């Protein structure tokens, strides 16, 4: 039975063209880009070329890009680095309750260090209200960090509106665009953000590499200490092969945004149409219009999600839950709790399907039909036990 992977929001397979681009930098051009001999210069040239490529895709200057080990480090560099560097200006941070843990845990660490953090609520679509951002702003607010698109439900935040709101305020604006990159156009010459985080492995690039865009003039305190790489902003020998792959993945994903958006929207509609036809009881979570096209989060009321995921896995379908499973128990997703605090059944019965490279119409139809069959069987078992 063919294995069907619909968990691309967790990680994505390496594109063959990306792998081919990377291979020479593991053996032939393996040099340290800080070395002055010809092997080192070859690595430096590749690094510089990759930086130019990504800068061109994002429409920014090369020197504004800092390569990191991934989205988590980029988020930490932006949040911890900026707050610690500018604490003399204030100690107030604004974020939301639905951020990735790379952001939430960084903010919690700042609270331990004496900073005051406001965690904004969201509505039932997972969106922050602009008025809440405005009301939360204080004279001592130095940083606002809101994710571009949510990794669990796909909801896109009003990034442009928040950025415009902050134009006359001292607070800088950071956005975690890890899930949005490659799915929506990121023209940073027009987007009103000061810092932005991206990770390669979400766009069919390699794991272990990401970047932080930092607008010219923004300064952060380094979170790593060592050499003077990345203009003294991020110590450590650059992962040349990964950066080269990252650049190729950015090129490929940016080139096909419109085509993939249309395809993924059709995939989501196929699932919804089949479940409706099969009279499956379900709710779609997240904003219906302001959403990332590759993420579909659905609640199947009164269905045990661990059982559903196990049955899907046995049917060779790889999806994921909106909840974190630990020691046999389910702790509800913080994103869904923020959205549906009083609807525990909807929170605890959510599953995420996320589409990507390699998925076909035939695969999605099988996912829809198998999911419908499994959900109905599990509901019948639940009713029998009750």
mmCIF file of C-alpha atoms in Angstrom:
data_model
loop_
_atom_site.group_PDB
_atom_site.id
_atom_site.type_symbol
_atom_site.label_atom_id
_atom_site.label_comp_id
_atom_site.label_asym_id
_atom_site.label_seq_id
_atom_site.Cartn_x
_atom_site.Cartn_y
_atom_site.Cartn_z
ATOM 1 C CA UNK A 1 0.000 0.000 0.000
ATOM 2 C CA UNK A 2 1.354 3.412 -0.980
ATOM 3 C CA UNK A 3 2.467 5.596 1.923
ATOM 4 C CA UNK A 4 0.741 8.978 1.801
ATOM 5 C CA UNK A 5 2.400 11.873 3.624
ATOM 6 C CA UNK A 6 0.089 14.751 4.545
ATOM 7 C CA UNK A 7 2.153 16.275 7.347
ATOM 8 C CA UNK A 8 4.205 18.777 5.338
ATOM 9 C CA UNK A 9 3.691 21.508 7.958
ATOM 10 C CA UNK A 10 5.851 19.400 10.298
ATOM 11 C CA UNK A 11 8.612 18.928 7.735
ATOM 12 C CA UNK A 12 8.853 18.409 4.000
ATOM 13 C CA UNK A 13 10.818 16.020 1.777
ATOM 14 C CA UNK A 14 13.985 17.324 0.187
ATOM 15 C CA UNK A 15 13.367 18.328 -3.414
ATOM 16 C CA UNK A 16 15.614 16.349 -5.824
ATOM 17 C CA UNK A 17 16.901 19.575 -7.396
ATOM 18 C CA UNK A 18 17.838 20.847 -3.940
ATOM 19 C CA UNK A 19 19.783 17.670 -3.180
ATOM 20 C CA UNK A 20 21.673 17.887 -6.475
ATOM 21 C CA UNK A 21 22.590 21.479 -5.721
ATOM 22 C CA UNK A 22 23.931 20.529 -2.296
ATOM 23 C CA UNK A 23 25.960 17.411 -3.112
ATOM 24 C CA UNK A 24 29.198 19.086 -4.349
ATOM 25 C CA UNK A 25 29.505 20.986 -1.059
ATOM 26 C CA UNK A 26 29.816 17.803 0.990
ATOM 27 C CA UNK A 27 32.946 16.532 -0.783
ATOM 28 C CA UNK A 28 34.340 18.619 -3.664
ATOM 29 C CA UNK A 29 33.730 22.138 -2.329
ATOM 30 C CA UNK A 30 33.832 21.257 1.365
ATOM 31 C CA UNK A 31 35.907 24.206 2.553
ATOM 32 C CA UNK A 32 35.367 26.529 5.473
ATOM 33 C CA UNK A 33 34.154 29.825 3.974
ATOM 34 C CA UNK A 34 36.382 31.721 6.408
ATOM 35 C CA UNK A 35 39.544 30.086 5.027
ATOM 36 C CA UNK A 36 41.556 32.170 2.550
ATOM 37 C CA UNK A 37 42.861 29.297 0.374
ATOM 38 C CA UNK A 38 41.060 28.298 -2.834
ATOM 39 C CA UNK A 39 38.926 25.562 -1.242
ATOM 40 C CA UNK A 40 37.732 28.085 1.333
ATOM 41 C CA UNK A 41 37.150 30.708 -1.346
ATOM 42 C CA UNK A 42 34.976 28.269 -3.294
ATOM 43 C CA UNK A 43 32.809 27.802 -0.221
ATOM 44 C CA UNK A 44 32.669 31.556 0.364
ATOM 45 C CA UNK A 45 31.585 32.157 -3.234
ATOM 46 C CA UNK A 46 28.805 29.581 -2.868
ATOM 47 C CA UNK A 47 27.675 31.145 0.401
ATOM 48 C CA UNK A 48 27.637 34.631 -1.102
ATOM 49 C CA UNK A 49 25.753 33.434 -4.185
ATOM 50 C CA UNK A 50 23.128 31.706 -2.047
ATOM 51 C CA UNK A 51 22.685 34.840 0.054
ATOM 52 C CA UNK A 52 22.192 36.909 -3.107
ATOM 53 C CA UNK A 53 19.630 34.423 -4.403
ATOM 54 C CA UNK A 54 17.561 34.483 -1.197
ATOM 55 C CA UNK A 55 17.870 38.265 -0.945
ATOM 56 C CA UNK A 56 16.522 38.531 -4.484
ATOM 57 C CA UNK A 57 13.542 36.277 -3.665
ATOM 58 C CA UNK A 58 12.732 38.318 -0.553
ATOM 59 C CA UNK A 59 13.571 41.626 -2.299
ATOM 60 C CA UNK A 60 16.014 42.831 0.353
ATOM 61 C CA UNK A 61 19.711 43.691 0.636
ATOM 62 C CA UNK A 62 22.061 40.764 1.217
ATOM 63 C CA UNK A 63 23.497 42.176 4.439
ATOM 64 C CA UNK A 64 20.079 42.050 6.127
ATOM 65 C CA UNK A 65 20.066 38.214 6.109
ATOM 66 C CA UNK A 66 21.588 36.180 8.940
ATOM 67 C CA UNK A 67 21.836 32.419 8.426
ATOM 68 C CA UNK A 68 20.883 30.343 11.465
ATOM 69 C CA UNK A 69 20.396 26.686 12.376
ATOM 70 C CA UNK A 70 16.646 26.985 11.742
ATOM 71 C CA UNK A 71 13.468 28.820 12.647
ATOM 72 C CA UNK A 72 13.848 28.292 16.384
ATOM 73 C CA UNK A 73 17.241 29.975 16.524
ATOM 74 C CA UNK A 74 16.014 32.785 14.263
ATOM 75 C CA UNK A 75 13.045 33.414 16.580
ATOM 76 C CA UNK A 76 15.257 33.309 19.661
ATOM 77 C CA UNK A 77 17.805 35.656 18.103
ATOM 78 C CA UNK A 78 15.090 38.157 17.230
ATOM 79 C CA UNK A 79 13.220 38.052 20.535
ATOM 80 C CA UNK A 80 15.921 37.491 23.137
ATOM 81 C CA UNK A 81 18.551 39.346 21.135
ATOM 82 C CA UNK A 82 16.480 42.477 20.609
ATOM 83 C CA UNK A 83 14.978 42.602 24.100
ATOM 84 C CA UNK A 84 18.323 42.186 25.858
ATOM 85 C CA UNK A 85 20.052 44.711 23.599
ATOM 86 C CA UNK A 86 17.357 47.380 24.079
ATOM 87 C CA UNK A 87 16.118 46.869 27.641
ATOM 88 C CA UNK A 88 17.124 50.440 28.449
ATOM 89 C CA UNK A 89 14.236 51.573 26.191
ATOM 90 C CA UNK A 90 11.627 49.480 28.006
ATOM 91 C CA UNK A 91 10.782 45.992 29.180
ATOM 92 C CA UNK A 92 7.406 45.294 27.590
ATOM 93 C CA UNK A 93 6.873 42.668 24.853
ATOM 94 C CA UNK A 94 3.642 41.870 22.977
ATOM 95 C CA UNK A 95 2.917 38.494 21.412
ATOM 96 C CA UNK A 96 -0.106 36.219 20.993
ATOM 97 C CA UNK A 97 -1.365 33.058 22.654
ATOM 98 C CA UNK A 98 -1.110 31.045 19.425
ATOM 99 C CA UNK A 99 2.572 31.496 18.625
ATOM 100 C CA UNK A 100 4.980 28.637 17.961
ATOM 101 C CA UNK A 101 6.755 27.464 21.111
ATOM 102 C CA UNK A 102 10.012 28.910 19.769
ATOM 103 C CA UNK A 103 8.394 32.308 20.338
ATOM 104 C CA UNK A 104 6.334 31.536 23.446
ATOM 105 C CA UNK A 105 9.203 29.912 25.334
ATOM 106 C CA UNK A 106 11.555 32.741 24.364
ATOM 107 C CA UNK A 107 9.025 35.215 25.771
ATOM 108 C CA UNK A 108 8.664 33.133 28.937
ATOM 109 C CA UNK A 109 12.433 33.224 29.340
ATOM 110 C CA UNK A 110 12.317 37.007 29.102
ATOM 111 C CA UNK A 111 9.679 37.070 31.843
ATOM 112 C CA UNK A 112 12.134 35.199 34.075
ATOM 113 C CA UNK A 113 14.633 37.957 33.339
ATOM 114 C CA UNK A 114 12.278 40.717 34.446
ATOM 115 C CA UNK A 115 10.462 41.585 31.239
ATOM 116 C CA UNK A 116 6.696 42.068 31.082
ATOM 117 C CA UNK A 117 4.969 40.108 28.304
ATOM 118 C CA UNK A 118 1.395 40.581 27.069
ATOM 119 C CA UNK A 119 -0.106 37.486 25.429
ATOM 120 C CA UNK A 120 -2.901 38.677 23.144
ATOM 121 C CA UNK A 121 -6.074 36.573 22.764
ATOM 122 C CA UNK A 122 -7.401 35.470 19.380
ATOM 123 C CA UNK A 123 -10.912 35.040 18.036
ATOM 124 C CA UNK A 124 -12.428 31.697 17.014
ATOM 125 C CA UNK A 125 -10.651 31.895 13.660
ATOM 126 C CA UNK A 126 -7.276 32.197 15.391
ATOM 127 C CA UNK A 127 -6.763 35.853 14.475
ATOM 128 C CA UNK A 128 -5.506 38.666 16.655
ATOM 129 C CA UNK A 129 -7.637 41.806 16.647
ATOM 130 C CA UNK A 130 -5.849 44.968 15.591
ATOM 131 C CA UNK A 131 -7.616 46.903 18.329
ATOM 132 C CA UNK A 132 -6.185 44.513 20.949
ATOM 133 C CA UNK A 133 -2.679 45.195 19.660
ATOM 134 C CA UNK A 134 -3.303 48.940 19.833
ATOM 135 C CA UNK A 135 -4.678 48.753 23.374
ATOM 136 C CA UNK A 136 -1.766 46.603 24.542
ATOM 137 C CA UNK A 137 0.858 49.075 23.304
ATOM 138 C CA UNK A 138 2.604 51.058 26.040
ATOM 139 C CA UNK A 139 5.331 53.671 26.112
ATOM 140 C CA UNK A 140 7.767 50.991 27.280
ATOM 141 C CA UNK A 141 6.822 48.424 24.603
ATOM 142 C CA UNK A 142 9.975 47.571 22.670
ATOM 143 C CA UNK A 143 8.982 44.504 20.656
ATOM 144 C CA UNK A 144 5.864 43.011 19.046
ATOM 145 C CA UNK A 145 6.175 39.453 17.724
ATOM 146 C CA UNK A 146 3.282 37.832 15.835
ATOM 147 C CA UNK A 147 3.487 34.825 13.539
ATOM 148 C CA UNK A 148 2.620 35.333 9.873
ATOM 149 C CA UNK A 149 0.667 32.102 9.407
ATOM 150 C CA UNK A 150 -0.208 29.572 12.097
ATOM 151 C CA UNK A 151 1.414 26.151 11.883
ATOM 152 C CA UNK A 152 -1.595 24.300 13.341
ATOM 153 C CA UNK A 153 -4.665 25.916 11.784
ATOM 154 C CA UNK A 154 -3.156 27.983 8.965
ATOM 155 C CA UNK A 155 -4.704 31.318 9.971
ATOM 156 C CA UNK A 156 -2.828 34.352 8.627
ATOM 157 C CA UNK A 157 -2.439 37.278 11.009
ATOM 158 C CA UNK A 158 -3.012 40.928 9.959
ATOM 159 C CA UNK A 159 0.725 41.505 9.610
ATOM 160 C CA UNK A 160 0.555 44.494 7.297
ATOM 161 C CA UNK A 161 -2.010 46.278 9.461
ATOM 162 C CA UNK A 162 -0.019 45.677 12.648
ATOM 163 C CA UNK A 163 3.147 46.857 10.922
ATOM 164 C CA UNK A 164 1.447 50.074 9.846
ATOM 165 C CA UNK A 165 0.145 50.583 13.383
ATOM 166 C CA UNK A 166 3.688 50.396 14.745
ATOM 167 C CA UNK A 167 5.166 52.919 12.311
ATOM 168 C CA UNK A 168 4.885 55.760 14.833
ATOM 169 C CA UNK A 169 5.911 53.643 17.844
ATOM 170 C CA UNK A 170 9.367 52.720 19.138
ATOM 171 C CA UNK A 171 8.475 49.007 19.190
ATOM 172 C CA UNK A 172 10.019 46.905 16.434
ATOM 173 C CA UNK A 173 7.969 44.225 14.696
ATOM 174 C CA UNK A 174 9.076 40.598 14.321
ATOM 175 C CA UNK A 175 7.132 37.879 12.530
ATOM 176 C CA UNK A 176 7.706 34.134 12.474
ATOM 177 C CA UNK A 177 7.105 33.359 8.792
ATOM 178 C CA UNK A 178 8.307 29.755 8.915
ATOM 179 C CA UNK A 179 4.972 28.321 7.709
ATOM 180 C CA UNK A 180 4.162 31.220 5.382
ATOM 181 C CA UNK A 181 7.421 31.188 3.442
ATOM 182 C CA UNK A 182 6.933 29.480 0.113
ATOM 183 C CA UNK A 183 3.141 29.634 0.478
ATOM 184 C CA UNK A 184 2.622 33.397 0.231
ATOM 185 C CA UNK A 185 4.781 36.006 -1.454
ATOM 186 C CA UNK A 186 7.123 37.687 1.018
ATOM 187 C CA UNK A 187 8.207 41.004 -0.484
ATOM 188 C CA UNK A 188 10.140 42.478 2.414
ATOM 189 C CA UNK A 189 10.716 45.784 0.647
ATOM 190 C CA UNK A 190 6.988 46.426 1.079
ATOM 191 C CA UNK A 191 6.026 44.350 4.117
ATOM 192 C CA UNK A 192 6.217 46.590 7.227
ATOM 193 C CA UNK A 193 8.238 44.249 9.457
ATOM 194 C CA UNK A 194 11.625 44.801 11.069
ATOM 195 C CA UNK A 195 12.592 41.149 11.571
ATOM 196 C CA UNK A 196 11.358 37.922 9.989
ATOM 197 C CA UNK A 197 12.212 34.245 10.593
ATOM 198 C CA UNK A 198 12.288 31.483 7.957
ATOM 199 C CA UNK A 199 13.277 27.792 7.963
ATOM 200 C CA UNK A 200 14.415 25.708 4.973
ATOM 201 C CA UNK A 201 12.928 22.328 5.844
ATOM 202 C CA UNK A 202 9.343 23.578 5.496
ATOM 203 C CA UNK A 203 9.911 24.397 1.794
ATOM 204 C CA UNK A 204 11.596 21.162 0.623
ATOM 205 C CA UNK A 205 15.013 22.338 1.737
ATOM 206 C CA UNK A 206 17.365 20.696 4.248
ATOM 207 C CA UNK A 207 16.865 20.570 7.988
ATOM 208 C CA UNK A 208 19.233 22.527 10.183
ATOM 209 C CA UNK A 209 19.262 25.865 8.360
ATOM 210 C CA UNK A 210 17.108 28.984 8.511
ATOM 211 C CA UNK A 211 17.526 32.720 8.497
ATOM 212 C CA UNK A 212 16.618 35.884 10.290
ATOM 213 C CA UNK A 213 15.918 38.953 8.185
ATOM 214 C CA UNK A 214 16.915 42.010 10.182
ATOM 215 C CA UNK A 215 16.152 45.434 8.741
ATOM 216 C CA UNK A 216 19.139 47.718 8.340
ATOM 217 C CA UNK A 217 19.766 49.645 11.536
ATOM 218 C CA UNK A 218 18.289 46.988 13.842
ATOM 219 C CA UNK A 219 20.727 45.663 16.434
ATOM 220 C CA UNK A 220 20.431 42.535 18.565
ATOM 221 C CA UNK A 221 22.619 41.055 21.275
ATOM 222 C CA UNK A 222 24.209 37.837 19.969
ATOM 223 C CA UNK A 223 22.906 34.606 21.499
ATOM 224 C CA UNK A 224 25.971 32.623 20.339
ATOM 225 C CA UNK A 225 29.591 33.545 21.025
ATOM 226 C CA UNK A 226 32.663 32.518 19.058
ATOM 227 C CA UNK A 227 33.861 33.672 15.662
ATOM 228 C CA UNK A 228 32.909 36.718 13.635
ATOM 229 C CA UNK A 229 30.700 35.020 11.058
ATOM 230 C CA UNK A 230 27.537 36.648 9.689
ATOM 231 C CA UNK A 231 28.942 40.151 10.232
ATOM 232 C CA UNK A 232 29.651 39.360 13.904
ATOM 233 C CA UNK A 233 25.967 38.677 14.512
ATOM 234 C CA UNK A 234 25.937 34.863 14.595
ATOM 235 C CA UNK A 235 29.065 32.920 15.529
ATOM 236 C CA UNK A 236 29.783 29.502 14.035
ATOM 237 C CA UNK A 237 31.054 28.065 10.765
ATOM 238 C CA UNK A 238 28.347 28.454 8.160
ATOM 239 C CA UNK A 239 26.612 25.286 6.943
ATOM 240 C CA UNK A 240 27.475 25.908 3.291
ATOM 241 C CA UNK A 241 25.783 22.847 1.776
ATOM 242 C CA UNK A 242 22.575 23.557 3.689
ATOM 243 C CA UNK A 243 22.592 27.251 2.771
ATOM 244 C CA UNK A 244 23.079 26.364 -0.905
ATOM 245 C CA UNK A 245 20.127 23.973 -0.650
ATOM 246 C CA UNK A 246 18.103 26.628 1.157
ATOM 247 C CA UNK A 247 18.643 29.067 -1.703
ATOM 248 C CA UNK A 248 17.558 26.511 -4.291
ATOM 249 C CA UNK A 249 14.459 25.635 -2.253
ATOM 250 C CA UNK A 250 13.573 29.335 -1.989
ATOM 251 C CA UNK A 251 13.903 29.723 -5.755
ATOM 252 C CA UNK A 252 11.723 26.691 -6.482
ATOM 253 C CA UNK A 253 9.019 27.499 -3.939
ATOM 254 C CA UNK A 254 8.774 31.154 -4.925
ATOM 255 C CA UNK A 255 8.448 30.223 -8.590
ATOM 256 C CA UNK A 256 5.419 27.989 -8.002
ATOM 257 C CA UNK A 257 3.410 29.776 -5.281
ATOM 258 C CA UNK A 258 0.326 30.445 -7.392
ATOM 259 C CA UNK A 259 0.191 26.953 -8.910
ATOM 260 C CA UNK A 260 0.631 25.237 -5.537
ATOM 261 C CA UNK A 261 -1.898 27.499 -3.832
ATOM 262 C CA UNK A 262 -4.528 26.480 -6.356
ATOM 263 C CA UNK A 263 -3.623 22.790 -6.048
ATOM 264 C CA UNK A 264 -3.644 22.752 -2.241
ATOM 265 C CA UNK A 265 -6.959 24.596 -2.084
ATOM 266 C CA UNK A 266 -8.418 21.892 -4.325
ATOM 267 C CA UNK A 267 -6.964 19.219 -2.042
ATOM 268 C CA UNK A 268 -8.659 20.802 0.978
ATOM 269 C CA UNK A 269 -11.945 21.089 -0.888
ATOM 270 C CA UNK A 270 -11.728 17.434 -1.922
ATOM 271 C CA UNK A 271 -11.447 16.367 1.721
ATOM 272 C CA UNK A 272 -14.347 18.593 2.757
ATOM 273 C CA UNK A 273 -16.563 17.477 -0.146
ATOM 274 C CA UNK A 274 -15.954 13.763 0.458
ATOM 275 C CA UNK A 275 -16.610 14.024 4.197
ATOM 276 C CA UNK A 276 -19.783 16.001 3.563
ATOM 277 C CA UNK A 277 -20.962 13.452 1.014
ATOM 278 C CA UNK A 278 -20.196 10.622 3.438
ATOM 279 C CA UNK A 279 -22.113 12.488 6.165
ATOM 280 C CA UNK A 280 -19.131 12.712 8.488
ATOM 281 C CA UNK A 281 -19.539 15.093 11.420
ATOM 282 C CA UNK A 282 -16.651 17.588 11.342
ATOM 283 C CA UNK A 283 -15.649 21.234 11.849
ATOM 284 C CA UNK A 284 -12.956 23.105 9.935
ATOM 285 C CA UNK A 285 -10.753 25.117 12.299
ATOM 286 C CA UNK A 286 -9.095 28.389 11.381
ATOM 287 C CA UNK A 287 -9.974 31.358 9.206
ATOM 288 C CA UNK A 288 -11.833 30.387 6.038
ATOM 289 C CA UNK A 289 -10.210 33.043 3.825
ATOM 290 C CA UNK A 290 -7.107 34.469 5.538
ATOM 291 C CA UNK A 291 -5.317 31.123 5.698
ATOM 292 C CA UNK A 292 -2.290 29.265 4.401
ATOM 293 C CA UNK A 293 -3.411 27.038 1.527
ATOM 294 C CA UNK A 294 -1.527 23.894 2.589
ATOM 295 C CA UNK A 295 -2.960 23.525 6.114
ATOM 296 C CA UNK A 296 -6.370 22.044 6.915
ATOM 297 C CA UNK A 297 -7.194 21.554 10.595
ATOM 298 C CA UNK A 298 -10.379 19.609 11.303
ATOM 299 C CA UNK A 299 -12.205 18.476 14.446
ATOM 300 C CA UNK A 300 -14.143 15.199 14.402
ATOM 301 C CA UNK A 301 -16.376 15.417 17.512
ATOM 302 C CA UNK A 302 -16.382 12.430 19.854
ATOM 303 C CA UNK A 303 -13.537 10.702 18.034
ATOM 304 C CA UNK A 304 -10.436 9.699 19.980
ATOM 305 C CA UNK A 305 -7.634 11.435 18.109
ATOM 306 C CA UNK A 306 -4.919 9.005 19.188
ATOM 307 C CA UNK A 307 -7.033 6.156 17.811
ATOM 308 C CA UNK A 308 -7.691 8.087 14.602
ATOM 309 C CA UNK A 309 -3.996 8.823 14.047
ATOM 310 C CA UNK A 310 -3.054 5.198 14.754
ATOM 311 C CA UNK A 311 -5.700 3.921 12.333
ATOM 312 C CA UNK A 312 -4.580 6.384 9.673
ATOM 313 C CA UNK A 313 -1.003 5.265 10.200
ATOM 314 C CA UNK A 314 -2.039 1.626 9.773
ATOM 315 C CA UNK A 315 -3.704 2.726 6.533
ATOM 316 C CA UNK A 316 -0.322 4.225 5.498
ATOM 317 C CA UNK A 317 -1.531 7.827 5.907
ATOM 318 C CA UNK A 318 0.766 10.175 7.827
ATOM 319 C CA UNK A 319 -1.106 13.104 9.395
ATOM 320 C CA UNK A 320 -0.722 14.814 12.754
ATOM 321 C CA UNK A 321 -2.796 15.916 15.710
ATOM 322 C CA UNK A 322 -3.406 19.420 16.935
ATOM 323 C CA UNK A 323 -2.489 18.043 20.340
ATOM 324 C CA UNK A 324 0.785 16.914 21.861
ATOM 325 C CA UNK A 325 0.653 13.313 23.046
ATOM 326 C CA UNK A 326 2.743 12.523 26.089
ATOM 327 C CA UNK A 327 2.780 9.387 28.237
ATOM 328 C CA UNK A 328 -0.470 8.117 26.778
ATOM 329 C CA UNK A 329 -2.457 11.253 27.572
ATOM 330 C CA UNK A 330 -3.419 14.169 25.354
ATOM 331 C CA UNK A 331 -2.660 17.728 26.365
ATOM 332 C CA UNK A 332 -4.805 20.051 24.261
ATOM 333 C CA UNK A 333 -3.121 22.267 21.701
ATOM 334 C CA UNK A 334 -2.474 25.752 23.082
ATOM 335 C CA UNK A 335 -3.599 27.163 19.725
ATOM 336 C CA UNK A 336 -6.982 25.444 19.810
ATOM 337 C CA UNK A 337 -7.463 26.229 23.506
ATOM 338 C CA UNK A 338 -6.954 29.926 22.696
ATOM 339 C CA UNK A 339 -9.524 29.650 19.890
ATOM 340 C CA UNK A 340 -12.158 27.421 21.536
ATOM 341 C CA UNK A 341 -11.605 27.671 25.258
ATOM 342 C CA UNK A 342 -15.110 26.529 26.159
ATOM 343 C CA UNK A 343 -15.482 23.853 23.479
ATOM 344 C CA UNK A 344 -13.311 21.056 24.835
ATOM 345 C CA UNK A 345 -14.661 18.450 22.430
ATOM 346 C CA UNK A 346 -13.626 20.530 19.438
ATOM 347 C CA UNK A 347 -10.218 21.158 20.996
ATOM 348 C CA UNK A 348 -9.500 17.527 21.816
ATOM 349 C CA UNK A 349 -10.701 16.010 18.544
ATOM 350 C CA UNK A 350 -8.605 18.039 16.085
ATOM 351 C CA UNK A 351 -6.323 16.683 13.384
ATOM 352 C CA UNK A 352 -4.141 18.505 10.868
ATOM 353 C CA UNK A 353 -3.707 17.548 7.231
ATOM 354 C CA UNK A 354 -0.980 19.541 5.475
ATOM 355 C CA UNK A 355 -0.146 19.207 1.795
ATOM 356 C CA UNK A 356 3.061 19.490 -0.161
ATOM 357 C CA UNK A 357 5.508 18.206 -2.756
ATOM 358 C CA UNK A 358 4.564 14.768 -4.062
ATOM 359 C CA UNK A 359 0.888 14.792 -3.116
ATOM 360 C CA UNK A 360 -1.542 13.909 -5.921
ATOM 361 C CA UNK A 361 -5.297 14.146 -6.440
ATOM 362 C CA UNK A 362 -5.546 10.367 -6.159
ATOM 363 C CA UNK A 363 -3.720 10.386 -2.821
ATOM 364 C CA UNK A 364 -5.972 13.065 -1.372
ATOM 365 C CA UNK A 365 -9.090 11.220 -2.491
ATOM 366 C CA UNK A 366 -7.832 8.113 -0.705
ATOM 367 C CA UNK A 367 -7.060 10.167 2.415
ATOM 368 C CA UNK A 368 -10.604 11.548 2.335
ATOM 369 C CA UNK A 369 -12.278 8.167 1.899
ATOM 370 C CA UNK A 370 -10.108 6.304 4.413
ATOM 371 C CA UNK A 371 -10.519 9.068 6.995
ATOM 372 C CA UNK A 372 -14.291 9.008 6.574
ATOM 373 C CA UNK A 373 -14.388 5.233 7.013
ATOM 374 C CA UNK A 374 -12.134 5.307 10.093
ATOM 375 C CA UNK A 375 -14.020 8.190 11.727
ATOM 376 C CA UNK A 376 -17.361 6.437 11.256
ATOM 377 C CA UNK A 377 -15.982 3.187 12.665
ATOM 378 C CA UNK A 378 -14.500 4.911 15.706
ATOM 379 C CA UNK A 379 -17.747 6.820 16.321
ATOM 380 C CA UNK A 380 -19.693 3.560 16.230
ATOM 381 C CA UNK A 381 -17.271 1.969 18.690
ATOM 382 C CA UNK A 382 -17.583 4.975 20.995
ATOM 383 C CA UNK A 383 -21.385 4.822 20.856
ATOM 384 C CA UNK A 384 -21.340 1.072 21.526
ATOM 385 C CA UNK A 385 -19.106 1.511 24.593
ATOM 386 C CA UNK A 386 -21.300 4.351 25.861
#
